XYZ file of C-alpha atoms in Angstrom:
754
model
C -0.001 0.008 0.000
C 1.549 3.380 -0.963
C 1.763 6.070 1.697
C -0.352 9.200 1.857
C 2.023 12.147 2.241
C 0.782 15.364 3.863
C 3.268 18.228 3.590
C 3.165 21.085 6.108
C 4.514 24.200 4.413
C 4.554 27.975 4.782
C 6.919 30.876 5.270
C 9.499 31.118 8.044
C 8.026 31.542 11.537
C 4.484 30.738 10.346
C 4.093 27.898 12.859
C 4.718 24.854 10.642
C 6.731 22.821 13.138
C 4.487 23.913 16.020
C 1.444 22.711 14.038
C 3.136 19.350 13.401
C 4.004 19.105 17.103
C 0.345 19.700 17.921
C -0.662 16.886 15.571
C 1.589 14.426 17.443
C 0.693 15.928 20.803
C 4.222 16.669 22.047
C 7.042 19.128 21.397
C 9.585 17.086 19.459
C 10.297 19.147 16.348
C 12.483 22.206 16.981
C 10.691 25.558 16.899
C 12.011 29.119 16.981
C 11.081 32.669 16.136
C 13.938 32.548 13.622
C 14.663 30.128 10.783
C 15.064 26.675 12.288
C 13.973 23.765 10.062
C 16.422 22.818 7.294
C 15.672 19.129 6.803
C 12.683 16.999 5.867
C 11.231 15.220 8.861
C 8.844 12.396 7.988
C 6.497 11.926 10.938
C 5.237 8.332 10.851
C 2.303 7.625 13.210
C 2.751 4.637 15.516
C 0.052 2.246 16.658
C -1.310 2.934 20.128
C -2.452 0.427 22.706
C -1.261 -1.705 25.584
C 1.153 -3.790 23.505
C 2.462 -0.917 21.409
C 5.588 1.135 21.993
C 4.715 4.801 22.464
C 8.289 6.058 22.849
C 9.278 8.337 19.932
C 12.225 7.098 17.881
C 14.236 9.165 15.370
C 15.885 7.503 12.350
C 18.542 8.976 10.068
C 20.507 7.674 7.103
C 23.877 6.035 7.599
C 25.560 4.373 4.606
C 22.280 4.720 2.688
C 20.412 2.780 5.387
C 17.892 4.176 7.829
C 19.204 3.678 11.365
C 17.742 4.669 14.771
C 19.800 7.521 16.240
C 17.749 8.784 19.179
C 14.714 7.882 21.259
C 12.680 9.497 23.963
C 11.437 13.065 24.162
C 14.700 14.803 25.102
C 16.939 12.601 22.934
C 14.866 13.176 19.795
C 14.546 16.913 20.431
C 18.284 17.444 20.948
C 19.268 15.358 17.925
C 16.812 17.170 15.633
C 18.102 20.567 16.754
C 21.685 19.501 16.034
C 20.700 17.907 12.684
C 18.968 21.086 11.493
C 21.905 23.213 12.572
C 24.386 21.016 10.701
C 22.224 20.962 7.573
C 21.957 24.745 7.623
C 25.682 25.363 8.127
C 27.071 22.692 5.775
C 29.374 24.118 3.137
C 29.938 22.651 -0.321
C 27.451 20.350 -2.024
C 23.799 21.008 -1.244
C 22.115 17.975 0.229
C 18.555 17.043 0.974
C 18.769 15.733 4.524
C 15.973 13.389 5.544
C 15.003 11.816 8.832
C 12.043 9.809 10.084
C 10.290 10.280 13.393
C 8.166 7.373 14.642
C 5.712 8.462 17.337
C 1.987 8.174 18.164
C -0.418 10.960 17.215
C -2.375 12.908 19.799
C -5.216 10.949 21.402
C -7.980 12.998 19.786
C -6.834 11.813 16.324
C -6.926 8.106 17.188
C -10.608 7.626 16.428
C -10.251 4.590 14.169
C -10.805 0.965 15.194
C -8.341 -0.582 15.776
C -6.577 2.522 17.115
C -4.461 4.333 14.511
C -5.362 1.748 11.852
C -5.957 4.394 9.156
C -2.780 6.246 10.081
C -0.482 3.324 9.229
C 0.133 4.501 5.681
C 0.088 8.245 6.332
C 3.113 10.502 6.768
C 3.392 14.165 7.745
C 6.353 16.005 6.172
C 7.752 18.985 8.067
C 9.974 21.244 5.910
C 11.688 24.626 6.124
C 10.301 28.020 5.214
C 9.221 28.461 1.616
C 10.664 31.990 1.567
C 14.211 30.933 2.504
C 15.488 31.488 -1.004
C 19.046 32.070 0.239
C 19.214 28.650 1.873
C 19.633 26.095 -0.954
C 19.336 23.137 1.432
C 15.826 24.247 2.420
C 14.836 24.785 -1.212
C 16.037 21.344 -2.287
C 14.087 19.734 0.588
C 10.970 21.735 -0.350
C 11.214 20.714 -4.023
C 11.372 17.034 -3.074
C 8.535 17.325 -0.568
C 6.231 19.011 -3.095
C 7.073 16.326 -5.660
C 6.036 13.605 -3.222
C 2.991 15.363 -1.739
C -0.652 14.282 -1.949
C -1.997 16.965 0.389
C -0.625 20.366 1.400
C -1.248 22.159 4.680
C -0.273 25.801 4.103
C 0.398 27.811 7.271
C -0.221 31.578 7.124
C 0.382 33.745 10.169
C -2.598 35.916 11.152
C -0.722 39.189 10.612
C 0.639 38.170 7.182
C -2.634 37.317 5.439
C -2.863 40.351 3.160
C 0.885 40.800 2.681
C 2.756 40.436 -0.565
C 4.667 37.560 1.042
C 1.480 35.463 1.247
C 0.718 36.013 -2.428
C 4.273 35.023 -3.297
C 3.973 31.940 -1.098
C 0.911 30.761 -3.012
C 2.586 31.433 -6.361
C 5.743 29.555 -5.308
C 3.742 26.536 -4.172
C 1.784 26.527 -7.409
C 4.977 26.708 -9.457
C 6.420 23.670 -7.661
C 3.200 21.648 -7.349
C 0.926 22.843 -10.195
C -1.120 19.649 -10.206
C -2.706 20.710 -6.896
C -4.283 23.798 -8.479
C -7.208 23.067 -10.763
C -10.914 23.885 -10.799
C -11.634 20.173 -11.289
C -10.658 19.830 -7.624
C -13.345 22.257 -6.496
C -15.013 19.751 -4.150
C -14.511 19.657 -0.392
C -13.632 15.938 -0.437
C -11.132 16.322 -3.304
C -9.396 19.622 -2.510
C -5.687 18.867 -1.935
C -5.098 22.139 -0.053
C -5.798 23.166 3.542
C -4.937 26.700 4.656
C -4.351 27.199 8.375
C -4.345 30.727 9.858
C -1.903 30.233 12.737
C -1.089 31.947 16.055
C -4.746 32.962 16.460
C -4.287 33.213 20.252
C -2.354 36.458 19.728
C -5.278 38.328 18.151
C -8.648 36.583 18.559
C -11.121 36.074 21.361
C -12.145 32.619 22.464
C -15.646 32.747 21.045
C -16.321 32.882 17.284
C -17.148 36.362 16.098
C -16.723 38.936 13.402
C -12.940 38.986 13.673
C -12.782 35.285 12.835
C -14.743 35.738 9.635
C -12.739 38.829 8.657
C -9.522 36.840 8.789
C -11.007 33.979 6.801
C -12.530 36.159 4.109
C -9.354 38.249 3.819
C -7.317 35.145 3.076
C -9.914 33.878 0.623
C -9.800 37.224 -1.182
C -6.022 36.946 -1.468
C -6.387 33.448 -2.919
C -9.020 34.694 -5.362
C -6.722 37.451 -6.633
C -3.629 35.248 -6.770
C -5.365 32.242 -8.363
C -7.618 34.131 -10.761
C -7.856 31.149 -13.125
C -8.973 28.789 -10.324
C -11.931 30.742 -8.977
C -14.031 27.670 -8.170
C -11.138 26.065 -6.283
C -10.540 29.168 -4.152
C -14.178 29.026 -2.993
C -13.887 25.521 -1.534
C -10.352 25.512 -0.096
C -10.761 24.817 3.647
C -9.470 27.699 5.776
C -9.195 26.965 9.495
C -8.151 29.281 12.329
C -5.932 27.535 14.843
C -3.529 28.060 17.689
C -1.156 25.106 17.677
C 0.461 26.387 20.850
C -2.874 26.220 22.677
C -3.616 22.815 21.175
C -0.377 21.524 22.707
C -1.374 22.933 26.090
C -3.941 20.864 27.960
C -4.844 23.647 30.425
C -8.151 24.536 28.815
C -6.973 27.370 26.605
C -9.004 28.337 23.539
C -8.763 25.705 20.797
C -10.379 27.891 18.105
C -11.036 25.623 15.086
C -8.562 22.915 15.995
C -11.263 20.241 16.099
C -12.361 21.244 12.582
C -8.734 20.865 11.480
C -8.572 17.407 13.058
C -11.745 16.382 11.224
C -10.124 17.376 7.926
C -7.096 15.201 8.708
C -9.262 12.256 9.800
C -11.373 12.454 6.626
C -8.220 12.576 4.504
C -6.783 9.513 6.271
C -10.035 7.621 5.829
C -10.037 8.306 2.089
C -6.296 7.854 1.603
C -6.517 5.249 -1.150
C -8.761 7.484 -3.270
C -6.630 10.537 -2.469
C -3.435 8.798 -3.593
C -4.972 7.489 -6.819
C -6.453 10.867 -7.723
C -3.128 12.544 -7.050
C -1.288 10.092 -9.309
C -3.781 10.698 -12.111
C -3.498 14.481 -11.701
C 0.287 14.342 -11.956
C 0.109 12.148 -15.045
C -2.472 14.475 -16.623
C -0.301 17.524 -15.919
C 2.798 15.915 -17.475
C 0.663 14.710 -20.403
C -0.623 18.236 -21.028
C 2.942 19.539 -21.193
C 3.722 16.832 -23.690
C 0.682 17.566 -25.849
C 1.387 21.286 -25.971
C 4.838 20.617 -27.339
C 3.735 17.883 -29.716
C 1.103 20.228 -31.150
C 3.907 22.436 -32.440
C 5.182 19.616 -34.617
C 1.773 18.801 -36.033
C 1.806 21.867 -38.312
C 5.471 21.748 -39.209
C 5.976 21.179 -42.925
C 8.999 18.932 -42.500
C 7.808 17.035 -39.428
C 9.479 14.963 -38.169
C 12.402 15.200 -40.583
C 14.326 17.852 -42.439
C 14.265 15.578 -45.487
C 17.420 13.833 -44.282
C 18.151 10.784 -42.227
C 21.591 9.814 -41.076
C 22.123 6.117 -41.450
C 24.525 3.555 -42.753
C 24.813 -0.204 -42.940
C 26.842 -2.054 -40.335
C 28.219 -5.089 -42.121
C 29.827 -6.555 -39.056
C 26.438 -6.943 -37.395
C 24.333 -7.047 -40.519
C 22.081 -4.328 -39.139
C 21.273 -0.753 -39.915
C 22.165 1.758 -37.236
C 21.094 5.341 -37.415
C 20.917 8.513 -35.524
C 18.028 10.408 -37.050
C 18.355 14.067 -37.767
C 14.812 14.702 -36.687
C 15.022 18.417 -36.060
C 11.698 20.099 -36.606
C 11.279 22.974 -38.993
C 10.560 26.398 -37.583
C 13.026 26.056 -34.738
C 12.295 29.493 -33.290
C 8.608 28.855 -32.822
C 9.329 25.343 -31.628
C 11.785 26.557 -29.062
C 9.161 28.944 -27.708
C 6.643 26.132 -27.538
C 9.146 24.114 -25.571
C 9.517 26.882 -23.043
C 7.772 24.848 -20.368
C 10.487 22.229 -20.709
C 13.347 24.686 -20.894
C 12.962 25.476 -17.212
C 14.715 22.210 -16.524
C 17.487 22.732 -19.031
C 19.830 24.184 -16.431
C 20.031 20.768 -14.814
C 21.037 19.308 -18.140
C 24.184 21.426 -18.221
C 25.475 19.826 -15.055
C 23.919 16.422 -15.464
C 26.600 13.846 -15.114
C 27.407 10.464 -16.580
C 29.901 10.081 -19.293
C 28.432 9.930 -22.736
C 29.718 6.531 -23.699
C 29.655 4.710 -20.424
C 28.513 1.417 -21.850
C 26.331 0.695 -24.808
C 23.303 -1.454 -24.220
C 24.995 -4.026 -26.402
C 27.688 -4.235 -23.735
C 25.668 -3.879 -20.536
C 26.498 -7.442 -19.646
C 30.172 -6.993 -20.515
C 32.333 -8.430 -17.763
C 35.737 -7.354 -16.662
C 38.515 -6.726 -19.063
C 40.570 -3.850 -20.226
C 40.426 -0.862 -22.654
C 37.150 0.619 -23.912
C 33.768 -0.774 -24.829
C 33.949 0.161 -28.517
C 36.714 -2.424 -29.004
C 34.089 -5.006 -28.077
C 31.616 -3.451 -30.504
C 34.037 -3.311 -33.403
C 36.516 -6.041 -32.624
C 34.604 -8.734 -34.490
C 35.232 -8.517 -38.182
C 37.778 -5.730 -37.850
C 40.808 -7.614 -36.578
C 42.097 -11.141 -36.601
C 40.649 -13.593 -34.109
C 43.717 -13.381 -31.893
C 43.818 -9.599 -31.959
C 40.086 -9.459 -31.319
C 40.324 -11.648 -28.260
C 43.169 -9.591 -26.817
C 41.760 -6.151 -27.537
C 38.221 -7.181 -26.638
C 39.294 -8.178 -23.146
C 41.158 -4.918 -22.742
C 38.259 -2.931 -24.104
C 35.494 -3.928 -21.791
C 37.259 -3.336 -18.497
C 38.174 0.233 -19.237
C 34.549 0.867 -20.048
C 33.512 -0.810 -16.822
C 35.974 1.329 -14.857
C 34.970 4.525 -16.656
C 31.304 3.773 -16.237
C 31.721 2.963 -12.563
C 33.644 6.172 -11.931
C 31.144 8.286 -13.809
C 28.243 6.527 -12.122
C 29.659 7.102 -8.675
C 30.304 10.768 -9.314
C 27.267 11.548 -11.374
C 24.438 9.224 -10.494
C 25.026 8.707 -6.784
C 24.201 11.137 -4.005
C 23.855 14.634 -5.359
C 22.782 13.449 -8.790
C 21.948 16.308 -11.141
C 19.552 14.029 -13.004
C 17.541 13.205 -9.917
C 17.796 16.794 -8.782
C 18.197 15.888 -5.127
C 20.771 14.345 -2.859
C 18.965 11.809 -0.787
C 20.170 8.447 0.431
C 16.958 6.624 -0.275
C 15.720 8.247 -3.445
C 18.632 8.804 -5.799
C 19.115 5.506 -7.570
C 21.693 4.913 -10.275
C 19.902 3.847 -13.414
C 23.277 3.516 -15.091
C 24.564 1.061 -12.525
C 21.625 -1.323 -12.766
C 22.181 -4.532 -14.679
C 18.430 -4.788 -15.289
C 18.321 -8.354 -14.044
C 19.519 -8.410 -10.462
C 17.489 -10.307 -7.950
C 17.327 -7.288 -5.656
C 14.567 -4.732 -6.035
C 16.580 -1.928 -7.651
C 14.444 1.117 -8.126
C 11.746 0.442 -5.521
C 13.198 2.165 -2.486
C 12.068 3.025 0.980
C 12.635 6.696 1.737
C 12.135 7.138 5.452
C 9.689 4.232 5.424
C 7.905 5.498 2.322
C 7.781 3.581 -0.949
C 9.222 5.539 -3.904
C 9.427 3.995 -7.365
C 12.341 5.029 -9.523
C 12.419 4.676 -13.313
C 14.933 1.843 -13.023
C 12.361 -0.226 -11.098
C 10.363 -0.661 -14.288
C 13.494 -1.088 -16.390
C 13.422 2.337 -17.988
C 16.778 3.727 -19.018
C 18.037 7.288 -18.851
C 18.589 9.136 -22.107
C 22.238 8.155 -22.309
C 21.743 4.401 -22.180
C 18.504 4.485 -24.180
C 20.143 6.468 -26.960
C 23.164 4.180 -27.149
C 20.949 1.099 -27.140
C 18.804 2.425 -29.950
C 18.870 0.739 -33.379
C 17.149 2.765 -36.051
C 15.358 1.354 -39.102
C 14.708 4.780 -40.601
C 15.575 5.406 -44.226
C 14.167 7.591 -46.984
C 12.369 4.739 -48.757
C 10.684 3.594 -45.558
C 9.358 7.054 -44.830
C 8.114 7.643 -48.379
C 6.436 4.248 -48.461
C 4.607 5.007 -45.237
C 5.979 1.949 -43.476
C 6.797 1.598 -39.826
C 10.272 2.626 -38.795
C 12.241 3.672 -35.731
C 14.186 6.856 -35.202
C 15.034 9.736 -32.875
C 13.332 13.096 -32.556
C 15.595 15.699 -30.952
C 14.677 18.768 -28.973
C 14.793 21.861 -31.209
C 17.569 24.422 -31.180
C 17.639 26.549 -28.075
C 17.715 23.849 -25.390
C 21.117 25.094 -24.235
C 24.807 25.133 -25.025
C 27.719 23.588 -23.197
C 30.018 26.515 -22.411
C 32.012 25.089 -19.539
C 35.729 24.688 -20.075
C 35.917 21.426 -18.162
C 34.042 18.179 -17.628
C 32.871 17.868 -21.208
C 33.081 14.107 -20.644
C 30.152 14.344 -18.243
C 27.763 15.563 -20.958
C 25.184 12.818 -21.391
C 24.089 13.795 -24.910
C 25.665 13.645 -28.361
C 26.577 17.096 -29.641
C 27.609 19.163 -32.645
C 30.997 20.916 -32.704
C 30.577 24.314 -34.332
C 33.590 26.397 -35.334
C 32.661 29.952 -34.373
C 35.080 31.840 -36.651
C 34.351 29.978 -39.879
C 30.704 28.973 -39.181
C 31.138 25.270 -39.886
C 30.380 21.948 -38.180
C 33.041 19.314 -37.568
C 32.149 16.336 -39.777
C 33.484 12.841 -40.462
C 32.169 11.344 -43.706
C 33.631 7.889 -43.156
C 36.982 8.642 -44.786
C 38.190 12.087 -43.762
C 37.534 14.753 -41.166
C 36.386 18.096 -42.524
C 33.994 20.932 -41.637
C 30.667 21.619 -43.322
C 28.690 24.877 -43.235
C 25.315 23.099 -43.281
C 24.101 20.905 -40.460
C 22.119 17.665 -40.319
C 24.736 15.901 -42.405
C 25.966 12.367 -41.711
C 28.886 12.237 -39.315
C 28.269 15.506 -37.436
C 27.237 14.047 -34.068
C 29.970 13.393 -31.485
C 30.263 11.830 -28.039
C 32.658 12.830 -25.265
C 33.578 9.623 -23.472
C 35.181 10.096 -20.049
C 38.605 8.561 -19.564
C 38.902 7.067 -16.086
C 42.712 7.148 -16.194
C 42.899 10.917 -16.711
C 40.842 14.081 -16.496
C 40.331 14.024 -20.233
C 37.829 12.437 -22.574
C 37.764 10.632 -25.886
C 36.042 12.330 -28.831
C 34.067 9.742 -30.730
C 31.950 10.164 -33.839
C 28.454 8.977 -32.954
C 27.559 7.980 -36.499
C 30.658 5.984 -37.433
C 31.774 5.080 -33.867
C 35.377 6.150 -34.567
C 37.801 8.068 -32.341
C 39.277 11.432 -33.262
C 43.084 11.435 -33.124
C 46.014 13.673 -34.077
C 48.548 12.313 -36.567
C 51.642 13.514 -38.379
C 50.977 15.029 -41.831
C 51.934 13.114 -44.956
C 55.651 13.335 -45.740
C 55.018 15.110 -49.030
C 52.673 17.771 -47.517
C 54.126 21.305 -47.404
C 51.850 22.105 -44.455
C 53.636 20.892 -41.292
C 50.601 21.335 -39.071
C 49.367 18.028 -37.733
C 46.397 16.286 -39.297
C 43.364 14.745 -37.564
C 41.710 11.474 -38.455
C 38.969 9.213 -37.126
C 39.998 5.577 -36.633
C 38.715 2.436 -34.956
C 41.965 1.907 -33.063
C 41.752 1.490 -29.303
C 42.478 2.872 -26.859
C 41.403 6.224 -28.224
C 43.485 9.351 -27.590
C 42.314 11.732 -24.901
C 41.409 15.387 -25.227
C 40.845 18.175 -22.732
C 38.696 21.301 -22.964
C 40.357 24.689 -22.522
C 38.823 28.177 -22.321
C 38.075 29.698 -25.731
C 38.746 33.196 -27.038
C 35.056 34.135 -27.063
C 32.448 33.601 -24.395
C 30.578 30.331 -24.832
C 33.425 28.684 -26.730
C 36.037 26.126 -25.749
C 39.279 24.869 -27.193
C 39.989 21.160 -27.712
C 43.547 20.095 -26.839
C 45.070 16.715 -27.614
C 46.829 15.587 -24.415
C 49.469 13.468 -26.134
C 50.824 16.050 -28.564
C 49.631 19.244 -26.862
C 47.955 20.331 -30.103
C 44.698 22.311 -30.434
C 41.975 21.347 -32.903
C 41.365 24.070 -35.506
C 39.537 24.779 -38.749
C 40.941 27.608 -40.877
C 38.233 27.577 -43.526
C 39.950 24.967 -45.699
C 41.651 22.437 -43.474
C 40.854 20.676 -40.167
C 43.964 19.893 -38.177
C 45.856 20.485 -34.938
C 48.412 23.140 -34.087
C 50.418 23.898 -30.953
C 49.928 27.666 -31.100
C 46.640 29.136 -29.867
C 44.517 31.167 -32.303
C 40.892 32.154 -32.755
C 40.083 29.487 -35.367
C 40.306 26.977 -32.514
C 37.094 28.242 -30.864
C 34.395 25.564 -30.857
C 30.825 25.713 -29.588
C 29.361 22.548 -28.117
C 25.704 22.213 -29.176
C 24.072 19.301 -27.330
C 21.464 17.366 -29.298
C 18.967 16.286 -26.661
C 16.694 13.373 -27.638
C 13.033 14.237 -27.083
C 11.634 10.939 -28.376
C 13.206 7.576 -29.212
C 10.972 4.960 -30.737
C 8.682 3.910 -33.533
C 6.970 5.918 -36.278
C 4.189 5.125 -38.717
C 4.485 7.466 -41.707
C 5.189 10.755 -39.905
C 3.421 9.930 -36.642
C 4.790 8.304 -33.514
C 3.441 4.765 -33.269
C 4.414 1.564 -31.559
C 6.837 1.445 -28.630
C 8.534 4.695 -27.684
C 10.042 6.760 -24.936
C 9.978 10.535 -24.233
C 12.578 12.381 -22.167
C 12.823 15.533 -20.107
C 15.584 17.957 -21.163
C 17.681 16.851 -18.164
C 17.836 13.295 -19.541
C 15.276 11.771 -17.183
C 12.533 9.653 -18.769
C 9.121 11.285 -19.145
C 7.059 8.438 -20.614
C 7.720 4.922 -21.807
C 5.068 2.757 -23.393
C 2.875 2.418 -26.464
C 1.718 5.117 -28.881
C -0.693 5.168 -31.778
C -1.170 7.951 -34.309
C 0.981 10.313 -32.274
C -1.018 9.806 -29.063
C -0.170 7.914 -25.905
C -1.930 4.571 -25.427
C -0.510 3.132 -22.220
C 2.715 3.161 -20.260
C 4.638 4.612 -17.341
C 4.798 8.339 -16.525
C 7.780 9.938 -14.715
C 8.672 13.327 -13.370
C 12.010 15.130 -13.782
C 13.482 13.274 -10.778
C 12.950 9.903 -12.473
C 10.173 9.113 -9.969
C 7.565 6.827 -11.530
C 4.028 8.008 -10.772
C 2.369 4.869 -12.072
C 1.213 2.828 -15.032
C -1.579 4.522 -17.000
C -3.940 3.894 -19.896
C -5.096 6.890 -21.957
C -8.792 6.780 -22.882
C -10.581 8.101 -25.969
C -10.657 11.595 -24.468
C -6.864 11.343 -24.122
C -7.103 11.364 -20.331
C -4.915 9.138 -18.116
C -6.425 6.339 -16.047
C -4.591 4.029 -13.664
C -4.221 0.682 -15.386
C -3.213 -2.646 -13.898
C -1.129 -3.213 -10.805
C 1.078 -0.271 -9.916
C 4.837 -0.702 -9.382
C 4.659 0.147 -5.678
C 1.919 -2.446 -5.178
C 4.337 -5.324 -5.847
C 4.752 -7.355 -2.615
C 7.989 -6.587 -0.817
C 10.749 -8.967 -1.853
C 8.825 -10.141 -4.928
C 9.878 -7.605 -7.533
C 11.759 -10.346 -9.384
C 10.241 -13.362 -11.098
C 9.745 -16.425 -8.872
C 10.676 -18.705 -11.767
C 13.796 -17.212 -13.376
C 14.756 -15.027 -10.382
C 16.061 -12.374 -12.775
C 13.455 -10.447 -14.749
C 10.964 -8.029 -13.133
C 7.568 -9.434 -12.272
C 4.443 -8.559 -14.199
C 3.238 -6.713 -11.089
C 6.218 -4.373 -11.389
C 5.316 -3.788 -15.035
C 1.670 -3.047 -14.235
C 0.324 -6.357 -15.567
C -1.283 -9.488 -14.109
C -2.634 -12.884 -15.100
C -6.349 -13.399 -15.657
C -8.570 -14.359 -13.959
C -6.478 -14.828 -10.791
C -4.754 -11.397 -10.982
C -1.526 -12.926 -9.696
C 1.669 -11.390 -11.060
C 4.669 -13.002 -9.357
C 6.363 -14.147 -12.578
C 7.756 -12.239 -15.514
C 5.792 -12.188 -18.760
C 8.260 -14.492 -20.484
C 8.083 -17.159 -17.797
C 4.294 -16.884 -17.680
C 4.191 -17.724 -21.393
C 6.465 -20.721 -20.844
C 4.818 -22.107 -17.716
C 1.294 -21.265 -18.967
C -0.118 -21.463 -15.468
C -0.047 -19.419 -12.312
C 2.874 -20.287 -10.041
C 0.593 -19.758 -7.037
C -1.961 -22.310 -8.229
C -0.951 -24.881 -5.627
C -0.972 -22.311 -2.855
C -4.406 -21.050 -3.782
């Protein structure tokens, strides 16, 4: 059963932690008149009764595992104060610090039978002030909390109701959790928002009166002005007036509308299954709307999805066609504007890590050996059997080492792809072997089930792009047959202008010579520069070299490495030449600052030569000049998959600009049919089917519903179960085997048990 997550948010000193303390009936979370909270505290209600432990226990992460660190009232309080102080004062990398507090709720909330039964799968998330824009740790925690939320309790101090700060608070929450703001939610039982006017004891009398209603209507007027396009929603948002401080005190002080607030929480807990499902559908619908808005731009493009060219060639050694489609839509300016909603995430793409050629999907099972993975890919048929065996062994281990190094630095804690640094949530999709018996991807974050893209065997853009085999060609498109290819984001999704760490770029890119306005190109025989783009051989990879700080420049179309060589003996030009060859290991390059802003230089580490193009000749020279300025233009895949004529059909996968998967499943006529939906943090929000009105509906078993310890097939013990993939057998609805084994066995493996 997934957990219902209720996030308590608001500005600094609005009474968030005090309100959460009142919910649990004791002062455990640190409170202050100044900024205090800097971590996410997941409050997990405990069962109450004679045989139940009522002592609060605090858990924190140690070596990626949740461990108890303090118990009892004083121990928990002191540890939380110290943890928040350390999180606030930590220098260097910004981290999302998480802890879990297990404790019973206040007695007045335990109205269910058995006691606290409905609270078992509910969590309250206490976070820092939404207006602490100068504290990145608080902002990272808030972003994660909003992404995981099903309900929001927004605290507004009584004397801040009509301030500009309150309007900004509402706008900030809407920007980070837009799926909670919609007129379709204008029903008391469906509204995901609760506004609490706090610290009422400082201004109001005990008995209800005119002042109470003035405060309530003032806040509702602010909501009406701020959310002008959600008028119906603003009329039904519950607004309660509370004094959490009085609620904590049992000396008979005024409670104001605390009991009304408790009723709202109890009703939410009682309907938690419906609340969770509706929230999942809303998130999927929001992501789907973003997708449709951008796809609509391509519908009217004359050259959609191609610019009348497709880059492909025949691979004789494998007997297959491999291509990287040049699917760049026409009208790039208008398209870039249409993609504006996606561009907000493009900043993460610039620092997203994972070396471009870590390991091709063809070599994901490659074991240990020595130089670089492309020796494995090209060794057969290129060298003699003896040379192949020797170089192949050397090739795969270097790739394994490079991939491991890049994975540890880029996909571990602090991952730019995931967008957060959290021990339980950030899972390395690159490090998964997609067949382990452990439940990679379904993690427990502070006791809460979170499904990562890797749990349903969805790859990030780097691995998916390298694994892709295109069948696109001009005759297939003209004949209206089915084919497979890549649709890239349009121009304007960002440039790589950093002088270092080019090897961490997870996308293929174009190298554009600024002075002579030409693109570095390899046509299969020689390296040259071409003034027009979308030509074969213009896409390049930067493959990190684990043995140095450099990278290997590899042509993505011909899979050859760029190297510097001596000029021919009869050439009057003594500048060094450059070639692309299949020889391994490939030479390494480093990026140096360019002459102009946004440009870099490319320096060969062995010879100390800089790559240049003088308008006639591409080569390398040891002296620095302005014809060595290159712009790196990343080509970010938007869609990888099947087409029917000019429409997306069959199996396909969409990506966010930061490389995280957005959707993977089936399409027909350019519309989604069924599949998994993900947010920018690679969190899977479920398996959905899209109806005739193009609206998402939960379909089949959801990934988080798979029984613990049974994410892998009970027969082969390797592949994911059908439950993980959102499928099940009929009519028993069991799903403990993979689809392949179910076809072989042709009966339910639980038949004898049942």
